[in-house]
Coordinates of C-alpha atoms and ligand atoms in Angstrom, one line a residue:
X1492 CA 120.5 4.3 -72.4
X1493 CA 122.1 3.7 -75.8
X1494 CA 123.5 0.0 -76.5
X1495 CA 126.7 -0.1 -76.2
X1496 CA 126.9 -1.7 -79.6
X1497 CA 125.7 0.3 -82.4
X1498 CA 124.8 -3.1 -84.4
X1499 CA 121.1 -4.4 -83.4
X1500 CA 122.3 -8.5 -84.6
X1501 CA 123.0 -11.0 -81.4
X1502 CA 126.0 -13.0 -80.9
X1503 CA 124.4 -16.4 -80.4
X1504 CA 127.4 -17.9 -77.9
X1505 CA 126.5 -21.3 -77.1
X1506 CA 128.4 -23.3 -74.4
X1507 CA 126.2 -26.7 -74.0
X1508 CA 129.8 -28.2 -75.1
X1509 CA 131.9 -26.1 -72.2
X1510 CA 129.9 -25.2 -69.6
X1511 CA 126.9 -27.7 -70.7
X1512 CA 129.3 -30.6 -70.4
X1513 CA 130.1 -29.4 -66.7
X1514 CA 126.2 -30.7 -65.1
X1515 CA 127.3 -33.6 -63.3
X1516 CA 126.8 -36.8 -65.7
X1517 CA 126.3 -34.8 -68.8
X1518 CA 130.2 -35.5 -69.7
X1519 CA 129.7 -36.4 -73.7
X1520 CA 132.0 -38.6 -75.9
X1521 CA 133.7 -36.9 -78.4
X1522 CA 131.5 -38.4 -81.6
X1523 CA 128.6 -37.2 -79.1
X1524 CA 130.9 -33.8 -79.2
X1525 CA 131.1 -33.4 -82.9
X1526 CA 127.7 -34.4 -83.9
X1527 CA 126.0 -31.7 -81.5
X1528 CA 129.4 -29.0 -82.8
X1529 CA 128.0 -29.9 -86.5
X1530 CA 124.4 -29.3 -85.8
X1531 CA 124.7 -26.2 -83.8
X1532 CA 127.0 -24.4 -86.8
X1533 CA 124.1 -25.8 -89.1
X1534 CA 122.1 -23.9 -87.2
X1535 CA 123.7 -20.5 -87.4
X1536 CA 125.0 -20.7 -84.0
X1537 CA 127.7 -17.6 -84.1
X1538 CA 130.1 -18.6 -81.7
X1539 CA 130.5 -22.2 -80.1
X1540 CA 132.5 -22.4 -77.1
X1541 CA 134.1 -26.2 -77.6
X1542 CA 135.7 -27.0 -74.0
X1543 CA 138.4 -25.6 -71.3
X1544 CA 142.0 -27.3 -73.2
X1545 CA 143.9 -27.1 -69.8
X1546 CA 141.2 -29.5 -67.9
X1547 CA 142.2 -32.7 -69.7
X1548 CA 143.7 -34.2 -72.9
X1549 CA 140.6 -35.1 -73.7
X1550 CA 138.7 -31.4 -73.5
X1551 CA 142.5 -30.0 -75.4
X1552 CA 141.4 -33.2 -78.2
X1553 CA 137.5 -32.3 -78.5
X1554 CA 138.3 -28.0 -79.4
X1555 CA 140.9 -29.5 -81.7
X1556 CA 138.7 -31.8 -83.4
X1557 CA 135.9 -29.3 -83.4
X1558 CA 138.1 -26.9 -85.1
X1559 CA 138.8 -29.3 -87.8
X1560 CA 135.2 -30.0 -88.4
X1561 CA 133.7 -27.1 -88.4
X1562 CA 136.5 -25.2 -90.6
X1563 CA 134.6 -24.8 -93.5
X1564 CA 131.8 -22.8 -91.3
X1565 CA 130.8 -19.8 -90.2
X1566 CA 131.1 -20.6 -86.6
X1567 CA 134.2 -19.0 -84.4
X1568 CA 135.4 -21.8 -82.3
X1569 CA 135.9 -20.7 -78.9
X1570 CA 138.3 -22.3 -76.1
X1571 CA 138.3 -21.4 -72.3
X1572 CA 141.4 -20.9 -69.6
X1573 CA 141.7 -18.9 -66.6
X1574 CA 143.8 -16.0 -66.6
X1575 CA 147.0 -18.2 -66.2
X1576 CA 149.8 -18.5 -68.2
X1577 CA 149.1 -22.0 -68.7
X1578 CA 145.5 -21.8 -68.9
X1579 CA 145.9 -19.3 -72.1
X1580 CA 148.5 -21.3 -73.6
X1581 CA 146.6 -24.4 -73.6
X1582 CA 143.6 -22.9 -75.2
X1583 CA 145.7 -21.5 -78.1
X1584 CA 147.6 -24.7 -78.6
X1585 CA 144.2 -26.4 -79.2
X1586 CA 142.8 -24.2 -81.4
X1587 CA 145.8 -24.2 -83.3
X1588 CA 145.9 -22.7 -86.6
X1589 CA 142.2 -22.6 -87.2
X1590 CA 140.6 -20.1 -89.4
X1591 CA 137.9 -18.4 -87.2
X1592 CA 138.8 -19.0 -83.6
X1593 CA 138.7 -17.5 -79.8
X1594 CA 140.1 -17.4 -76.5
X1595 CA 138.3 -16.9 -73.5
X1596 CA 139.9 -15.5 -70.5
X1597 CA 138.5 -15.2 -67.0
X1598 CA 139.3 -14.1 -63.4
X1599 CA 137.1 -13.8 -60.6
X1600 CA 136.4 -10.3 -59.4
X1601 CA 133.7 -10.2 -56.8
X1602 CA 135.3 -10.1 -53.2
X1603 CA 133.7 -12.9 -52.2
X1604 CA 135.6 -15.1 -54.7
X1605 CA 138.6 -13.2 -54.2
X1606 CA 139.3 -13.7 -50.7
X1607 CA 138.2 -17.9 -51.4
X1608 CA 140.9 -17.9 -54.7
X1609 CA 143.4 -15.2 -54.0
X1610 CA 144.9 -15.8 -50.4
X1611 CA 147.0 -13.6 -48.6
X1612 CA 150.0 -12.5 -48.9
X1613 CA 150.5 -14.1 -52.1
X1614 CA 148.1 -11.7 -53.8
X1615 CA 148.9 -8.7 -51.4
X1616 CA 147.5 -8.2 -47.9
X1617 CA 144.6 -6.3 -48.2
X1618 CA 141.6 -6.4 -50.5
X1619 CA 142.7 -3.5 -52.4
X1620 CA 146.3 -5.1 -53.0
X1621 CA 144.6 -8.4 -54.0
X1622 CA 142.0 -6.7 -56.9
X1623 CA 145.0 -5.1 -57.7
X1624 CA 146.6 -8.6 -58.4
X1625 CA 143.1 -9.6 -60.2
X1626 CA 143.1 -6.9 -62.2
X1627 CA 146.8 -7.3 -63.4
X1628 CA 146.2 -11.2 -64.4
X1629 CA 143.6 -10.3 -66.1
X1630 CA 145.5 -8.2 -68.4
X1631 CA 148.2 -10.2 -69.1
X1632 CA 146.0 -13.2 -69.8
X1633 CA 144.5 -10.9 -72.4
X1634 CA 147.7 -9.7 -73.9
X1635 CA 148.8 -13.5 -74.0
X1636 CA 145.7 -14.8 -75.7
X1637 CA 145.8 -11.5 -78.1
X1638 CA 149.1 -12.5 -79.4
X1639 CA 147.5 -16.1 -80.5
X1640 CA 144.2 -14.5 -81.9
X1641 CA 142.4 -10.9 -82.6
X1642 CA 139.3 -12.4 -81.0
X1643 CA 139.5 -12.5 -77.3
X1644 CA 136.8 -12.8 -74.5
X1645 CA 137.2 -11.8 -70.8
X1646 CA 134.9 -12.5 -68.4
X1647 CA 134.9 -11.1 -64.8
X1648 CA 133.6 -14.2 -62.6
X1649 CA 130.6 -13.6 -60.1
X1650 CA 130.2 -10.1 -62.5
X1651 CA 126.6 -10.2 -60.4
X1652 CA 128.2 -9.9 -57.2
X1653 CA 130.8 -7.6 -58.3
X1654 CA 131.5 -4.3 -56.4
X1655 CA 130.2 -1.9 -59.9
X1656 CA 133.2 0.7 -59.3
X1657 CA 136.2 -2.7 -59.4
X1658 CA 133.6 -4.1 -62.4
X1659 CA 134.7 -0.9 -64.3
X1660 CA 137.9 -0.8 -63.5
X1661 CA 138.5 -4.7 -64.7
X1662 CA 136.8 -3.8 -67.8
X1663 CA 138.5 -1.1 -68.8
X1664 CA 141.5 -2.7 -68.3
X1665 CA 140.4 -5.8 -70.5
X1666 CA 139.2 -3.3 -73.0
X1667 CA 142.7 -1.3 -73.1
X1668 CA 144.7 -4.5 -73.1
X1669 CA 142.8 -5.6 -76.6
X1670 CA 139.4 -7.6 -75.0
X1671 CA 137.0 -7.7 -77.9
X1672 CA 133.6 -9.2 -76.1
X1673 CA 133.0 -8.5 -72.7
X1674 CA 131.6 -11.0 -70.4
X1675 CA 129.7 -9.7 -67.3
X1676 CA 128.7 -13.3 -65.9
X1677 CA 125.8 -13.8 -62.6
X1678 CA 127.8 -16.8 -62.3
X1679 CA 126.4 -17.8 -59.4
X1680 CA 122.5 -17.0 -60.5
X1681 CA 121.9 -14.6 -57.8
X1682 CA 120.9 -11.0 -59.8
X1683 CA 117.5 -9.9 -60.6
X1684 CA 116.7 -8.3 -63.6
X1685 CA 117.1 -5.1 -62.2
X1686 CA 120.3 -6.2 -61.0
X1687 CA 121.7 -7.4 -63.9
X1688 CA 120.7 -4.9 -66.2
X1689 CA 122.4 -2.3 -64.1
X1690 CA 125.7 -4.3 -64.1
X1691 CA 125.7 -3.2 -67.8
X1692 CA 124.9 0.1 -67.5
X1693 CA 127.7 0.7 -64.8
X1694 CA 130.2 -0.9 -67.2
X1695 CA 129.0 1.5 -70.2
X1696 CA 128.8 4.2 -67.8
X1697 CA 132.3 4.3 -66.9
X1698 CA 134.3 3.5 -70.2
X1699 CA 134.1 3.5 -73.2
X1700 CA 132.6 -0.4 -74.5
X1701 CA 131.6 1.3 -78.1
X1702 CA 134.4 -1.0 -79.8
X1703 CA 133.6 -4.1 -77.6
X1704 CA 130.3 -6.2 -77.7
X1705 CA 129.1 -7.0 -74.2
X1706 CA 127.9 -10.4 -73.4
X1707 CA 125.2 -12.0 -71.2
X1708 CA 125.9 -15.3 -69.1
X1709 CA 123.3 -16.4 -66.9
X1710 CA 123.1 -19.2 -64.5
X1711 CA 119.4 -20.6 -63.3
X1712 CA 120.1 -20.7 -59.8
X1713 CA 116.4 -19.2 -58.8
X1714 CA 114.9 -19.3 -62.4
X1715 CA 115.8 -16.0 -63.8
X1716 CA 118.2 -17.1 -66.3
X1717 CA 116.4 -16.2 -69.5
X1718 CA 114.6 -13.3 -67.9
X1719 CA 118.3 -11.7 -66.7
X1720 CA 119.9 -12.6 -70.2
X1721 CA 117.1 -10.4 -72.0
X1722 CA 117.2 -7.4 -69.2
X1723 CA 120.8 -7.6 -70.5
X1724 CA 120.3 -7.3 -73.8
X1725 CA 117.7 -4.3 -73.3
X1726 CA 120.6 -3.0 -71.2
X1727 CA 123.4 -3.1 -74.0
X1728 CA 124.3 -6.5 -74.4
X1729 CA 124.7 -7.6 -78.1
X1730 CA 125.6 -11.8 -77.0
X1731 CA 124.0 -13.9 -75.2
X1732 CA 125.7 -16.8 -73.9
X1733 CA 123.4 -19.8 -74.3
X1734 CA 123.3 -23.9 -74.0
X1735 CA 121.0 -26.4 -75.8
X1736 CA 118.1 -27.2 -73.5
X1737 CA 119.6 -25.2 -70.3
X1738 CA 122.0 -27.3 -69.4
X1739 CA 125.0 -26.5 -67.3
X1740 CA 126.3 -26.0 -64.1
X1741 CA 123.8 -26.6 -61.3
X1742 CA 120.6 -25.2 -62.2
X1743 CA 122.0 -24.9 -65.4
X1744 CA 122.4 -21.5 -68.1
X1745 CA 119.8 -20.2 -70.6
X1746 CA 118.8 -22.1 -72.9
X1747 CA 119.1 -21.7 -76.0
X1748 CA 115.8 -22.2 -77.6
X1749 CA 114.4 -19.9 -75.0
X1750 CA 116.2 -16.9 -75.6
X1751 CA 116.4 -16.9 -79.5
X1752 CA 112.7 -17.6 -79.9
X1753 CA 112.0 -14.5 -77.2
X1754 CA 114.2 -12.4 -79.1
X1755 CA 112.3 -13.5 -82.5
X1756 CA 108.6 -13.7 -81.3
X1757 CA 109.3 -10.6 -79.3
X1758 CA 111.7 -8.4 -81.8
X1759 CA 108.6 -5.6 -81.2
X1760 CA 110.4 -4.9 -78.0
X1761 CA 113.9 -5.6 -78.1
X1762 CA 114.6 -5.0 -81.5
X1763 CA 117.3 -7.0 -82.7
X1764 CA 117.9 -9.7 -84.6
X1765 CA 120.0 -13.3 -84.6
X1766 CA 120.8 -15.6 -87.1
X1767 CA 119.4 -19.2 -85.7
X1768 CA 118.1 -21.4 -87.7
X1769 CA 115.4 -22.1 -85.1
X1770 CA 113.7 -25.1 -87.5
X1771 CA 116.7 -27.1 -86.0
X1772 CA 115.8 -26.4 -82.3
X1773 CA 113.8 -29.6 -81.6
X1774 CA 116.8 -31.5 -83.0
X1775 CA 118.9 -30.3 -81.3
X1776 CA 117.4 -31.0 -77.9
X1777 CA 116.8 -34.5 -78.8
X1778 CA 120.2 -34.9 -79.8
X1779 CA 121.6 -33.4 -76.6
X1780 CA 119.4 -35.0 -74.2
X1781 CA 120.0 -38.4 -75.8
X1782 CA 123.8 -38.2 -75.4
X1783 CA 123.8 -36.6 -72.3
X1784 CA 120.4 -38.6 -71.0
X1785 CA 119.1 -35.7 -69.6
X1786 CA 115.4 -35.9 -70.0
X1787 CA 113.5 -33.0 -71.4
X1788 CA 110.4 -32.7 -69.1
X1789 CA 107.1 -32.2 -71.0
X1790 CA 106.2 -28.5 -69.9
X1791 CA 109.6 -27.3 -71.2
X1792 CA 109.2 -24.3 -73.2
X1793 CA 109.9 -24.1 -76.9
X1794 CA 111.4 -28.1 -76.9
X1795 CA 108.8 -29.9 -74.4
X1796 CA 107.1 -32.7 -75.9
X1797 CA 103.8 -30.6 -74.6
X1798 CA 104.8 -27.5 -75.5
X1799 CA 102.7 -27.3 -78.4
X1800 CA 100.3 -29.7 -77.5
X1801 CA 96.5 -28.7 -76.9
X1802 CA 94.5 -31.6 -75.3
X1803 CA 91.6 -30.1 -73.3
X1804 CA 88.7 -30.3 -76.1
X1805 CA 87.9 -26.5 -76.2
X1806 CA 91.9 -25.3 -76.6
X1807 CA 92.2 -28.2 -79.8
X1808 CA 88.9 -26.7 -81.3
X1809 CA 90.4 -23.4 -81.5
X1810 CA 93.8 -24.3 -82.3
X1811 CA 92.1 -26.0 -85.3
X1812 CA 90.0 -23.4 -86.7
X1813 CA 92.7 -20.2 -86.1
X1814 CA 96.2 -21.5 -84.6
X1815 CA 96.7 -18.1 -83.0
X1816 CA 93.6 -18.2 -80.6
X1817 CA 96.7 -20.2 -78.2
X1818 CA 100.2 -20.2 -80.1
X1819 CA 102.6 -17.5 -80.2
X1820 CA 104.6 -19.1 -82.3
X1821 CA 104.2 -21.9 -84.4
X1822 CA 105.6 -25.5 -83.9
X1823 CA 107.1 -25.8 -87.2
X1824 CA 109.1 -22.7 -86.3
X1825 CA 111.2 -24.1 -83.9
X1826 CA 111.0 -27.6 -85.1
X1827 CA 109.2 -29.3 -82.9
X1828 CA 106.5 -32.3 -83.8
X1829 CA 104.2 -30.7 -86.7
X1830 CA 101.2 -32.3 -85.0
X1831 CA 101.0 -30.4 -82.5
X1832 CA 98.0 -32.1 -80.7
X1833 CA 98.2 -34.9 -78.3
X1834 CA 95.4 -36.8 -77.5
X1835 CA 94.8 -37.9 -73.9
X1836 CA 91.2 -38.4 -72.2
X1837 CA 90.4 -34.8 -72.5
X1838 CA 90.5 -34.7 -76.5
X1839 CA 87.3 -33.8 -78.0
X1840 CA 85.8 -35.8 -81.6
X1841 CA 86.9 -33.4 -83.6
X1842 CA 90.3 -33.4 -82.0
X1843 CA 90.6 -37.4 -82.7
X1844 CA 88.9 -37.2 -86.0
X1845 CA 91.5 -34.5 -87.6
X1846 CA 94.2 -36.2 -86.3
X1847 CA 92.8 -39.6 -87.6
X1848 CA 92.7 -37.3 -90.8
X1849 CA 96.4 -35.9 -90.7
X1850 CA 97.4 -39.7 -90.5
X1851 CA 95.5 -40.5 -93.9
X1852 CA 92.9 -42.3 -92.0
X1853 CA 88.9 -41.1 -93.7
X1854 CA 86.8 -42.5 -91.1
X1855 CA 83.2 -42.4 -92.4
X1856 CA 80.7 -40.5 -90.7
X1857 CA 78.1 -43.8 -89.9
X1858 CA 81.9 -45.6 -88.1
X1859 CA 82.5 -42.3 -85.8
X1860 CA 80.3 -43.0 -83.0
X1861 CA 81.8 -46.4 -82.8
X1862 CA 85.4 -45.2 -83.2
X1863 CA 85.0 -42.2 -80.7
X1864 CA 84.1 -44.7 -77.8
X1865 CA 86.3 -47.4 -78.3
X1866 CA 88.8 -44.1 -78.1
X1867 CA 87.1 -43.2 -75.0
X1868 CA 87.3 -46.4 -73.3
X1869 CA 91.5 -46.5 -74.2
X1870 CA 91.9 -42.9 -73.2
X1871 CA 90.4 -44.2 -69.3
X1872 CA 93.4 -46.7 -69.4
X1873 CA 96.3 -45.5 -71.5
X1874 CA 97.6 -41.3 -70.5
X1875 CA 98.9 -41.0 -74.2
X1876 CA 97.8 -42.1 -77.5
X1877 CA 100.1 -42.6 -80.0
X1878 CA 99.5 -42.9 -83.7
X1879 CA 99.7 -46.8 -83.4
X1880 CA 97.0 -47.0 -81.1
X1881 CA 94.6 -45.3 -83.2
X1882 CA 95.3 -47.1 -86.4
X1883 CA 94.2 -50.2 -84.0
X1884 CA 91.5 -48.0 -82.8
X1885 CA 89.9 -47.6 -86.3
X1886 CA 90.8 -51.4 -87.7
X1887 CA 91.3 -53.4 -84.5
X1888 CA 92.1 -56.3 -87.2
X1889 CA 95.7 -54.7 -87.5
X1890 CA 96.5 -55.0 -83.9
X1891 CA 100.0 -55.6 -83.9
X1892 CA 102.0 -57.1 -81.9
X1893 CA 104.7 -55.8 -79.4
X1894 CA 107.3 -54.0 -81.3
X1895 CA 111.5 -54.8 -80.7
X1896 CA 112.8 -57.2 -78.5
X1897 CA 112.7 -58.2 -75.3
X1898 CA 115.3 -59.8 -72.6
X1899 CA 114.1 -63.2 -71.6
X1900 CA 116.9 -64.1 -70.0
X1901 CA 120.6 -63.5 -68.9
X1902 CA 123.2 -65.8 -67.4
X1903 CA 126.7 -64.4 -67.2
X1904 CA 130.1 -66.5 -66.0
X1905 CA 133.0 -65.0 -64.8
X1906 CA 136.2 -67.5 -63.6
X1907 CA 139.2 -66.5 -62.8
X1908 CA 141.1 -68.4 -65.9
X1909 CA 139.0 -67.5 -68.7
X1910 CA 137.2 -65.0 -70.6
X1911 CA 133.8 -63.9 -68.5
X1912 CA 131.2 -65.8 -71.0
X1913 CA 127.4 -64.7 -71.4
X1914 CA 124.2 -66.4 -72.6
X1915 CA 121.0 -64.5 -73.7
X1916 CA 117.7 -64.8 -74.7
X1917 CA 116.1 -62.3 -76.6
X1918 CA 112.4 -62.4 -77.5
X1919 CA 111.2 -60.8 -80.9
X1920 CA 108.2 -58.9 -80.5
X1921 CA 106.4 -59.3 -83.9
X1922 CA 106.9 -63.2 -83.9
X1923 CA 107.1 -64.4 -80.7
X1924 CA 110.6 -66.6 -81.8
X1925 CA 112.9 -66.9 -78.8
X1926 CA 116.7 -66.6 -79.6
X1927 CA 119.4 -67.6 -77.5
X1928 CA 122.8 -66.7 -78.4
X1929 CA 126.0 -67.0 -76.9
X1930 CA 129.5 -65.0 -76.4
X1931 CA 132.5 -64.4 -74.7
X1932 CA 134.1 -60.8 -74.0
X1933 CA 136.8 -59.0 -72.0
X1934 CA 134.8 -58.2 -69.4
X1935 CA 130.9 -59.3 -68.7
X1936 CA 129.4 -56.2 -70.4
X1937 CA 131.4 -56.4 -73.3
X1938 CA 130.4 -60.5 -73.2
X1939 CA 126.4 -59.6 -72.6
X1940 CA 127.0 -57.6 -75.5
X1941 CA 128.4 -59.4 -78.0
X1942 CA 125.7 -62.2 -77.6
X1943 CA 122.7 -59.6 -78.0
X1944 CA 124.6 -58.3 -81.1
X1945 CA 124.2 -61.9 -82.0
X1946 CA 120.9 -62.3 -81.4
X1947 CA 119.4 -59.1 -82.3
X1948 CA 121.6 -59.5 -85.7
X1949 CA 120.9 -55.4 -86.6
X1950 CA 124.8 -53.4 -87.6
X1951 CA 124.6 -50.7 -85.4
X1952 CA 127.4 -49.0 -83.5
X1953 CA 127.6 -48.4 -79.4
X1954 CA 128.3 -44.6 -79.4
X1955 CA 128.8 -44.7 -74.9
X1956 CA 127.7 -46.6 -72.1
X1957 CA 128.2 -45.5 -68.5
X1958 CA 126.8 -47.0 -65.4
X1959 CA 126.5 -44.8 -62.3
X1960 CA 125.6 -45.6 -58.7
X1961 CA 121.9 -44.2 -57.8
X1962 CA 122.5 -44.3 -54.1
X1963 CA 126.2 -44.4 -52.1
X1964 CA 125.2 -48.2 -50.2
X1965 CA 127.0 -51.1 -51.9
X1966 CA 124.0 -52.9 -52.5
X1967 CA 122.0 -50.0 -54.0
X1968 CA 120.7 -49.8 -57.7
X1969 CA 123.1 -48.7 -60.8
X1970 CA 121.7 -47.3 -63.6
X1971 CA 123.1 -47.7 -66.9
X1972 CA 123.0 -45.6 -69.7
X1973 CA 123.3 -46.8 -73.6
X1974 CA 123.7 -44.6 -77.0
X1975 CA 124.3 -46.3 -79.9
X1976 CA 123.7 -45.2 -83.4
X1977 CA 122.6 -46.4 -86.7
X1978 CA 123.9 -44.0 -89.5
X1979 CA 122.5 -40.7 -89.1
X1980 CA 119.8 -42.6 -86.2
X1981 CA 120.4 -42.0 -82.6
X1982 CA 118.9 -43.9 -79.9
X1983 CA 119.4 -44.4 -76.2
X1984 CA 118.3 -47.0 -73.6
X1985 CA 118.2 -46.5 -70.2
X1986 CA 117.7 -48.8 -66.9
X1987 CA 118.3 -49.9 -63.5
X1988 CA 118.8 -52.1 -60.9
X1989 CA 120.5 -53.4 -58.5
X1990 CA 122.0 -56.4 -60.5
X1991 CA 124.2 -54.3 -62.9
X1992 CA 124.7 -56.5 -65.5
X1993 CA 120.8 -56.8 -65.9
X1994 CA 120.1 -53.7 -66.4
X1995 CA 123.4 -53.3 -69.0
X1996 CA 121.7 -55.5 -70.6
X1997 CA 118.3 -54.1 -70.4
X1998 CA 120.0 -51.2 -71.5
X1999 CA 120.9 -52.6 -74.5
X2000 CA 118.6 -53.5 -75.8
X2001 CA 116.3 -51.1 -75.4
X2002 CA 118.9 -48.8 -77.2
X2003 CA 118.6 -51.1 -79.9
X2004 CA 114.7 -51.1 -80.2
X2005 CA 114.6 -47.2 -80.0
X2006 CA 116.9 -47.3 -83.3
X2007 CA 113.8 -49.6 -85.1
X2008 CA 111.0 -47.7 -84.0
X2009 CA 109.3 -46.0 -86.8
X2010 CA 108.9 -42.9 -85.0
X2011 CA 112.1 -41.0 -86.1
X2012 CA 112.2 -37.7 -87.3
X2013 CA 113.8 -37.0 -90.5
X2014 CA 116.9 -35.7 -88.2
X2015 CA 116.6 -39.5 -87.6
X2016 CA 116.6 -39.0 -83.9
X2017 CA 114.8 -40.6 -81.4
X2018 CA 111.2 -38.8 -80.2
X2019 CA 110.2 -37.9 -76.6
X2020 CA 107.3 -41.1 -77.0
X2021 CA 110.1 -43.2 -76.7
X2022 CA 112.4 -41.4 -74.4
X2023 CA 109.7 -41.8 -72.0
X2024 CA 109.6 -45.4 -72.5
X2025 CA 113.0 -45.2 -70.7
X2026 CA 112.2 -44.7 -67.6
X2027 CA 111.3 -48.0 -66.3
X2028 CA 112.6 -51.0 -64.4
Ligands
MN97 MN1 128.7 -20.6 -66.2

């Protein structure tokens, strides 16, 4: 089967801004917006779908800001509608005058969605009258969104569950009515490989795609998003829609890092190529699962904080003497942390000693026997050794103290004639000094606030703080979420509990600490050792 595109590069479509943004609690701010729209054009990202204008004033503002930034890049900025009149028009109106932009149409074409969305006898009586009424929005939502821009997407919603003869017909229509990428979405995560590679041979087999690149876009509903999105590209497609870390509705979409570094580490068998800056990828999923505090679990491919870890004893031996024995690819390829090796209770001496050695540390050969058990004995009680720990393992002399701060103490007032008024008391980790500082807000958060501002005495700026029930019962736990930033650092504290306030505060402050922790990257954004220090309370 010949590709339907005669041109072997990828469109790298990422969406962790549109349909990223529509996981439940992973709503961003808009500076949360712009930094990850900045990255991802860094990155070579080709297109980058911004947001759906017509959902809000707020989605319309975030494309149109995104626009501005990014109008001295490479990156087409894409906006989403329906196939409504309104839809259309309020994607064009937000991408305004922009140098390299793109609307994105869609209609739902499977039956299923057709008979839920398109009622009778509005849409015509019968199924046949209705996809005629599908098939005729669709082309004028085209038309409209070709008279604002040359570079217009359709996408035939719940494509996987589509009936392959009305699939063709949709697309040709889209196609004659001046579609330039073709979306066949599994929307709902339900085709196979098989499946979904035959979705895009039906559509080349029954008209003529050769002008028109065909796109991928799929969901994770039974874990076969990344394997579906490269069946499509062996099947023809030539973009791949794509978020940061997988997020996205439900189960979520590919991600990202998954699919460029299988199209890279296996170009032997697809043969193509993309333009990703893949050294960025570990940023980027920091980045994003900080401002949307979605954790990144450990086994994750590509970003995990294991992914390219070796501890059993035997794997790090070979890993040292030839990397290749157990990596495909190489961690400094997808940026991820250069080290590569964590050491847990399963780490053999020469494990230890060359990451003792990678941290400058010359441990002489009469010390190692001492060193390697005192290691031993802390890998019984600790899971994860972090560089501090073994700089106390080899001097315990420079046992440090307690990094950051700590909340002593909080008492808050609220009466109903004055300004809600909070006192805290922070503990400093390296000196043990208690401070107590005072404040009054406009509400109790913004009063706990102020006073740690006080008392922690660091400029840094709250980028977004959200609490959100953990159960529906009124006297269940909240937890609250915390981003703030420090110049080009990023941190984020999480807590709960079921006094709110506490765990605000908690919050807080923990944010705070993760901005002093000397563990940044040169992205200067937090590391997964302190993400996982999060999760506690
Ligand atoms: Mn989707």
């Amino acid at each position: 089967m010949a590709p339907s595109h005669p041109g072997d590069r990828i469109v790298l479509f990422d969406t962790t801004l549109r349909d990223g943004e529509q996981s439940p609690g992973a709503a961003m701010t808009l500076s949360a917006k712009l930094r990850v729209a900045k990255l991802l054009a860094a990155m070579g990202v080709d297109v980058l779908e911004a947001g759906f204008p017509v959902s809000s004033p707020q989605q319309a503002d975030a494309v149109r800001q995104i626009v501005d930034e990014l109008a001295d890049t490479e990156t087409v900025i894409c906006a989403l509608g329906r196939a409504h009149e309104a839809d259309v028009r309020a994607a064009a109106e937000a991408l305004g005058a922009g140098p390299k932009t793109r609307i994105h149409t869609f209609i739902a074409t499977s039956d299923i969605h057709i008979a839920a969305k398109f009622s009778a006898p509005r849409f015509g009586a019968t199924m046949a009258e209705r996809r005629e009424s599908v098939m005729r929005m669709a082309v004028d939502a085209v038309r409209q969104a070709k008279a604002h821009t040359d570079d217009v997407e359709f996408s035939a919603e719940d494509a996987g569950r589509t009936d392959h003869g009305f699939l063709c017909d949709v697309v040709a229509a889209a196609v004659e009515a001046g579609a330039t990428t073709i979306n066949i979405p599994d929307t709902t995560g339900y085709c196979t490989p098989a499946d979904y590679a035959a979705l895009f041979r039906a559509v080349q087999d029954c008209c003529d795609t050769s002008g028109v690149v065909l796109s991928t876009h799929c969901h994770d509903d039974l874990g076969l998003a990344v394997a579906n999105t490269l069946a499509g590209v062996e099947a023809g497609a030539r973009q791949v829609e794509v978020t940061v870390n997988g997020i996205g509705e439900r189960a979520g979409n590919a991600p990202l890092e998954e699919v460029a570094m299988a199209l890279r580490v296996r170009a032997d068998r697809y043969g193509v190529t993309h333009g990703l800056d893949a050294t960025k990828l570990g940023e980027a999923s920091r980045l994003v699962s900080v401002v949307t505090g979605f954790a990144v679990p450990p086994n994750k491919s590509i970003v995990g904080a294991n992914a390219f870890a070796h501890e059993a004893g035997i794997h790090q031996h070979g890993v040292l003497k030839d990397r290749q024995t157990y990596e495909i690819l190489r961690a400094e390829e997808v940026g991820a942390d250069a080290q590569g090796i964590r050491l847990g209770r399963h780490s053999g001496r020469h494990g230890l000693f060359s990451r003792l050695a990678r941290l400058g540390v010359d441990v002489p050969e009469a010390d190692r026997d001492g060193v390697y058990q005192r290691f031993v004995a802390l890998a019984d009680q600790k899971r994860e050794i972090y560089d501090g720990d073994l700089r106390r393992l080899v001097d315990p002399a420079a046992d440090a103290p307690e990094r950051g701060f700590s909340l002593v103490a909080l008492r808050v007032s609220t009466g109903s004639d004055e300004k809600p008024h909070a006192e805290v008391t922070l503990q400093d980790g390296a000196t043990g000094e208690l401070r107590v500082e005072t404040a009054s807000g406009d509400g109790p958060v913004d009063a706990i606030y102020r006073a740690i501002d006080g008392a922690a005495g660091r400029p840094h700026r709250l980028e977004s703080y959200s609490i959100r029930a953990l159960t529906k019962a009124a006297d269940a736990a909240g937890e609250a979420l915390v981003v703030v930033s420090d110049g080009p650092a990023l941190a984020q504290g999480k807590a709960t509990g079921t006094d709110i306030l506490r765990a605000s505060a908690e919050a807080y402050v923990r944010a705070l600490n993760g901005l002093d922790a000397d563990d940044h990257d040169e992205g200067g954004f937090v590391k997964e050792g302190i993400m996982a220090s999060f999760d506690t309370v």
